[in-house]
Tab-separated table of C-alpha atoms in Angstrom:
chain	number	residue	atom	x	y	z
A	1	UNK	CA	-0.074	3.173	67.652
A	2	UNK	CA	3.245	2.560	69.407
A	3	UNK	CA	1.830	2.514	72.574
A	4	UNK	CA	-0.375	-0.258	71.640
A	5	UNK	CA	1.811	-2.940	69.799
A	6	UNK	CA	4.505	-4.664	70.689
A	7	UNK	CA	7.807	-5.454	68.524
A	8	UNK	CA	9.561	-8.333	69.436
A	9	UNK	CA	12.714	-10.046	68.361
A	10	UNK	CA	15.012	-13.050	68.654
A	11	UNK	CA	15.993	-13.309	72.052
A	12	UNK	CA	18.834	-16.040	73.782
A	13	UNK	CA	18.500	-19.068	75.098
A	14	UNK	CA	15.168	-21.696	74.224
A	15	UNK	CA	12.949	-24.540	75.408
A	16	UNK	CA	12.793	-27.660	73.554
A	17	UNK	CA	12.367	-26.301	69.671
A	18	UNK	CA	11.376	-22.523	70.257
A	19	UNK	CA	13.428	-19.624	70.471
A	20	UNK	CA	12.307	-18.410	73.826
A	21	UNK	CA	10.460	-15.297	75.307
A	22	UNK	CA	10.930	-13.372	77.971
A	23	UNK	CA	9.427	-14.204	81.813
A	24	UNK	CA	7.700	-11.905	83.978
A	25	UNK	CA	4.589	-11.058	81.242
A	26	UNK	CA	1.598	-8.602	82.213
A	27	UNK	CA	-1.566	-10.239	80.857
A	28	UNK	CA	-1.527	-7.811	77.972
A	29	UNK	CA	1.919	-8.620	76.924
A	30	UNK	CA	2.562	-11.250	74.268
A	31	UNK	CA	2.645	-15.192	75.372
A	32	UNK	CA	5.790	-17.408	74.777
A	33	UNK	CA	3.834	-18.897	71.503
A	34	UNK	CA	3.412	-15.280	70.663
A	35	UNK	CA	7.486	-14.532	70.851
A	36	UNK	CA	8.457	-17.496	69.097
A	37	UNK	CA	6.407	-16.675	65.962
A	38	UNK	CA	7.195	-13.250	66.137
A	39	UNK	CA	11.084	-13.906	66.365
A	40	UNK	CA	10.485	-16.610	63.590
A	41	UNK	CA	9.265	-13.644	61.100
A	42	UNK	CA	10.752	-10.372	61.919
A	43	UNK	CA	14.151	-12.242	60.514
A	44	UNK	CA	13.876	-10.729	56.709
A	45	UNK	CA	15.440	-7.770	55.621
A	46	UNK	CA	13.801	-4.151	56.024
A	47	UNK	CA	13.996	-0.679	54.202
A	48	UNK	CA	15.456	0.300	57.759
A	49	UNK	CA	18.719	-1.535	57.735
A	50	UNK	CA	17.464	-5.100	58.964
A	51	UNK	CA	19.359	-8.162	57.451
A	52	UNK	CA	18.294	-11.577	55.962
A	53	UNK	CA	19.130	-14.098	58.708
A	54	UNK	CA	18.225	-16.915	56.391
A	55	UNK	CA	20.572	-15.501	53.461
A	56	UNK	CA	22.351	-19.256	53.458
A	57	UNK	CA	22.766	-22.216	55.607
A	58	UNK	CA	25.359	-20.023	57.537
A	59	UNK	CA	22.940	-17.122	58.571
A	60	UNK	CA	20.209	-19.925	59.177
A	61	UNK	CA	22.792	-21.428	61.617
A	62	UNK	CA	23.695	-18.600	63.081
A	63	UNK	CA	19.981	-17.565	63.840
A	64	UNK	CA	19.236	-21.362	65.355
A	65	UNK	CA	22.834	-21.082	67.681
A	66	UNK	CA	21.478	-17.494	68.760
A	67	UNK	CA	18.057	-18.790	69.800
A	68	UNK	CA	19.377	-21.128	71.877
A	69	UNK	CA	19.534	-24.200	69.387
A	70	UNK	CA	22.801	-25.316	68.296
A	71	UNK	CA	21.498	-29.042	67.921
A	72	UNK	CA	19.288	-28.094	64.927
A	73	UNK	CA	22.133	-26.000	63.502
A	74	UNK	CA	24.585	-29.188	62.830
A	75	UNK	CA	24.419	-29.340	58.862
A	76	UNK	CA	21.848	-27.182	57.456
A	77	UNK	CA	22.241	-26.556	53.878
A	78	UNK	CA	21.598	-24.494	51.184
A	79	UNK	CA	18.083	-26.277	50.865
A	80	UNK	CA	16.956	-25.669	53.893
A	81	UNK	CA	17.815	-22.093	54.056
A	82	UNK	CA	15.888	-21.638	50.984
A	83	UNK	CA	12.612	-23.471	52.782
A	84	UNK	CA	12.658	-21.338	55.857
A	85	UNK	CA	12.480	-18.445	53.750
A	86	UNK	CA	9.554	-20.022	51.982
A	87	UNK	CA	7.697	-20.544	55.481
A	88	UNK	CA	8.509	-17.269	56.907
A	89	UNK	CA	7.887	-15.475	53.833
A	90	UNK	CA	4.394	-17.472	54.020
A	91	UNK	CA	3.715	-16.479	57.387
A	92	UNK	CA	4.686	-13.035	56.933
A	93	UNK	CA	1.991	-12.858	54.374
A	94	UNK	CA	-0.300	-14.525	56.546
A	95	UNK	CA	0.289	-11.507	59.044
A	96	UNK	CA	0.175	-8.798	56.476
A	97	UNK	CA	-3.797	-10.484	56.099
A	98	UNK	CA	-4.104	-9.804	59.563
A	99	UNK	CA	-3.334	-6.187	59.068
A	100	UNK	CA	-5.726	-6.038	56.304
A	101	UNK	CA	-2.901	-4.682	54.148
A	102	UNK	CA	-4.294	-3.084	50.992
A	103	UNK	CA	-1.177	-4.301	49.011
A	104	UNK	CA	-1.342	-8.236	49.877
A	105	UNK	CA	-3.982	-9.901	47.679
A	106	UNK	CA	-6.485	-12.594	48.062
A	107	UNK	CA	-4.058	-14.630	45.440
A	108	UNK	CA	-1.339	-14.155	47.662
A	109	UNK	CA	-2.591	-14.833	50.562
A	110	UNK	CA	-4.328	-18.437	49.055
A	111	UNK	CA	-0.769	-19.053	48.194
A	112	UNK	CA	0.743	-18.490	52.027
A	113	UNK	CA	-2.006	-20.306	53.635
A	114	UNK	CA	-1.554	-23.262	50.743
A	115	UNK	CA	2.270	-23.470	51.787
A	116	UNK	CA	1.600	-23.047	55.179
A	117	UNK	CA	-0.723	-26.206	54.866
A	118	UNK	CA	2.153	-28.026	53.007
A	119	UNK	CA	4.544	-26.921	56.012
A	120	UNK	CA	2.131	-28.326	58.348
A	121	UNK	CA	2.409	-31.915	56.433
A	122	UNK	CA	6.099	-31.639	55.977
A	123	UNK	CA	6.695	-31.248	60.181
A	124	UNK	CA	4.483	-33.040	61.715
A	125	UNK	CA	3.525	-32.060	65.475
A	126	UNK	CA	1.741	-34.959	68.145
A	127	UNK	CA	-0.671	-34.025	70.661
A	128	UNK	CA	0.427	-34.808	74.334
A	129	UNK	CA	-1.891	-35.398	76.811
A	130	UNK	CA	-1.692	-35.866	80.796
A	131	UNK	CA	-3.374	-34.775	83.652
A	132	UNK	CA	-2.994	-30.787	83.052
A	133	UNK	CA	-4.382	-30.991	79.666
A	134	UNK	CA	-3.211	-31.373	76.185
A	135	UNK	CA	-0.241	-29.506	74.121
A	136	UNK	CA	0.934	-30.203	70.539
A	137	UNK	CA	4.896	-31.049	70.255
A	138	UNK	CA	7.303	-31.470	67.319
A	139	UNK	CA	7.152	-34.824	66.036
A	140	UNK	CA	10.590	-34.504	65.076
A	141	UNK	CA	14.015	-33.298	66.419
A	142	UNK	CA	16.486	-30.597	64.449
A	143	UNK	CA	15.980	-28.618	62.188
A	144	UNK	CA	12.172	-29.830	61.135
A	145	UNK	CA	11.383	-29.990	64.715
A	146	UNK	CA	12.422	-25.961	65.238
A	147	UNK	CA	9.715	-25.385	62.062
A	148	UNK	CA	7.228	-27.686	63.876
A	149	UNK	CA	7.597	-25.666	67.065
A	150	UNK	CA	6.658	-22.580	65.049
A	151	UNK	CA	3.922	-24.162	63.716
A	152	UNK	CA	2.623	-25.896	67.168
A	153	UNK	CA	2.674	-22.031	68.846
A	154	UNK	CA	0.431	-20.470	65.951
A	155	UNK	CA	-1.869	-23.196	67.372
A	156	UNK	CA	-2.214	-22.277	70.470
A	157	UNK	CA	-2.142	-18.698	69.592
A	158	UNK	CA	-5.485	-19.779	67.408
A	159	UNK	CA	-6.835	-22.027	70.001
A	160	UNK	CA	-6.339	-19.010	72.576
A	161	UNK	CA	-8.144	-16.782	70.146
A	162	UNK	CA	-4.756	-14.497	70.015
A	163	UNK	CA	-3.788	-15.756	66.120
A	164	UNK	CA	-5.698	-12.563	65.003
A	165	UNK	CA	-3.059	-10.367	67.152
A	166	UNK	CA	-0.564	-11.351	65.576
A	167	UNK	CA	0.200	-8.912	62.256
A	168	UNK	CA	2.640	-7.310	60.260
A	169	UNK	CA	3.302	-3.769	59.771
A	170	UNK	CA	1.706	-2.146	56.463
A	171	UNK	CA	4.351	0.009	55.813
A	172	UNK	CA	5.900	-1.567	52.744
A	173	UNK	CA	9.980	-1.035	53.615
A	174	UNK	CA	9.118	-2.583	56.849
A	175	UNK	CA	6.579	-5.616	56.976
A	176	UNK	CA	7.545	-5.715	60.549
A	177	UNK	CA	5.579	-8.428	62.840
A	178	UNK	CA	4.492	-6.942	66.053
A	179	UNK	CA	1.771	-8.291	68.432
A	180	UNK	CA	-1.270	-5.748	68.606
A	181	UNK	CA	-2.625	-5.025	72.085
A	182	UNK	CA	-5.367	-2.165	70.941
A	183	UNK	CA	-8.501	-3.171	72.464
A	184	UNK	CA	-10.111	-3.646	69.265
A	185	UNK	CA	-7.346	-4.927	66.983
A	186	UNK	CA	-7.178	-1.836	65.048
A	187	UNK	CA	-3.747	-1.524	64.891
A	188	UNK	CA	-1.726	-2.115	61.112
A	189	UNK	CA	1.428	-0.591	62.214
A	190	UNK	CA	4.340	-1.363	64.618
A	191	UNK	CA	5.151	1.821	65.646
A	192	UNK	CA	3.974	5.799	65.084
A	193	UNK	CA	6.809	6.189	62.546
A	194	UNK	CA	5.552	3.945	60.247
A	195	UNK	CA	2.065	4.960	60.159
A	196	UNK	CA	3.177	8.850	59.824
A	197	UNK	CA	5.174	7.238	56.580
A	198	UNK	CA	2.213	5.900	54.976
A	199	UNK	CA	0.172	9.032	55.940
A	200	UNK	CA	2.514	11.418	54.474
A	201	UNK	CA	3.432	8.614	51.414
A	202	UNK	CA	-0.567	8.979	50.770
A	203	UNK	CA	-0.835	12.161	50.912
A	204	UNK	CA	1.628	13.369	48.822
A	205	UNK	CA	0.304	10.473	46.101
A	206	UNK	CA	-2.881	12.366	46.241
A	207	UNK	CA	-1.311	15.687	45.871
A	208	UNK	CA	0.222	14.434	42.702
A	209	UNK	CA	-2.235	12.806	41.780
A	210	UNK	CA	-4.492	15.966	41.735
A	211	UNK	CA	-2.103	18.296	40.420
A	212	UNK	CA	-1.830	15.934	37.395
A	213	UNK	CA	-5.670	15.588	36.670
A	214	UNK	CA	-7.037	18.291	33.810
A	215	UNK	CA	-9.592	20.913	34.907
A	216	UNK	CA	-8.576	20.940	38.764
A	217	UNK	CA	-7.863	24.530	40.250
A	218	UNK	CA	-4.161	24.549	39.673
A	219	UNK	CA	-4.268	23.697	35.998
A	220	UNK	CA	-7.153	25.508	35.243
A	221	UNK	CA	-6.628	28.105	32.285
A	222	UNK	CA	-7.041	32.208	33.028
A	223	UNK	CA	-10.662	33.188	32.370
A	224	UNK	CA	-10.449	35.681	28.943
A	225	UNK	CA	-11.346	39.018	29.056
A	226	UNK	CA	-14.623	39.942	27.834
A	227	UNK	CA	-13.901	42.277	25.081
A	228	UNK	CA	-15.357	45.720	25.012
């Protein structure tokens, strides 16, 4: 339901290597960890007119510079645009798990969370601790550093039990990532539209579908007359 989820995108200006969120949060808004991951993912291209950002190194650029890190856009290239994709794609997959989408299989999801493991080696994050507790931080600066950063906030969103919140819409043009705030995580859709698509998408398959199978009412031959 709309009125339950939350759709969030890329937003200006960031801390350290996150694109950043937006102050003033209810307690049933997303977090800041939340925001990041969700501005991370909702950057492929849609049914509804949404572009790649990570096209090439100049749309990856462009996406760092907009997020409020110009540092970790000096010299991408062609390779790393092509990685990012990889690791959002990954994630997005991951999400489309948490939406129980009937369309993402058990394969595909091994594959995400065996990439997403591989990520996890490839930018390393270190724990900080002090007096106020303990937070995990990119181990590295740039461009490796902005993936640890996404990495580091799924963390806390796991270790704050929220990682489950976190999902992507089921509706296949879309794949949109939204943070569900229904009380019992029910929600698989970003917004009313979308679920009326898949409702009327479904029912129209089944229409067809029984329309096409032999013996139903509507291809059912006239009864003959009894002759006299």
């Amino acid at each position: 339901m709309a009125s339950d989820t939350t759709r969030s995108a890329p937003t200006g200006g960031a801390a350290d290597t996150t694109p950043s969120a937006k102050p003033h949060r209810t307690p049933s808004a997303p977090s800041a960890a939340a925001d990041a991951v969700l501005a991370f993912a909702n950057t492929h291209a849609d049914a509804g007119g949404r572009q790649e950002r990570f096209a090439d190194a100049e749309g990856l650029a462009r996406w760092l510079t907009d997020n409020g890190l110009p540092d970790a856009a000096a010299d991408v290239s062609e390779a790393d645009a092509a990685a990012v994709r990889e690791l959002r794609d990954a994630l997005v997959t991951v999400l489309l798990g948490h939406s129980a989408d009937p369309r993402t299989s058990e394969q595909a999801l091994t594959r995400a969370e065996h990439l997403l493991r591989r990520a996890a080696a490839r930018y390393p994050l270190a724990a900080v601790l002090d007096r106020y507790g303990a937070r995990l931080v990119p181990g590295h600066d740039g461009l490796p550093g902005v993936l640890a950063g996404i990495l580091a906030s799924a963390a806390e969103l796991a270790l704050t039990g929220a990682w489950q919140r976190l999902k992507a819409c089921r509706n296949p043009p879309c794949h949109f990532a939204f943070y569900d705030r229904s009380r019992n995580t029910s929600g698989a859709y970003c917004t009313t539209t979308c679920s009326s698509q898949v409702a009327m998408r479904n029912y129209r398959n089944r229409h067809r579908a029984g329309a096409a199978t032999p013996g139903n009412a509507g291809d059912a031959a006239p009864e003959a007359t009894p002759r006299q």
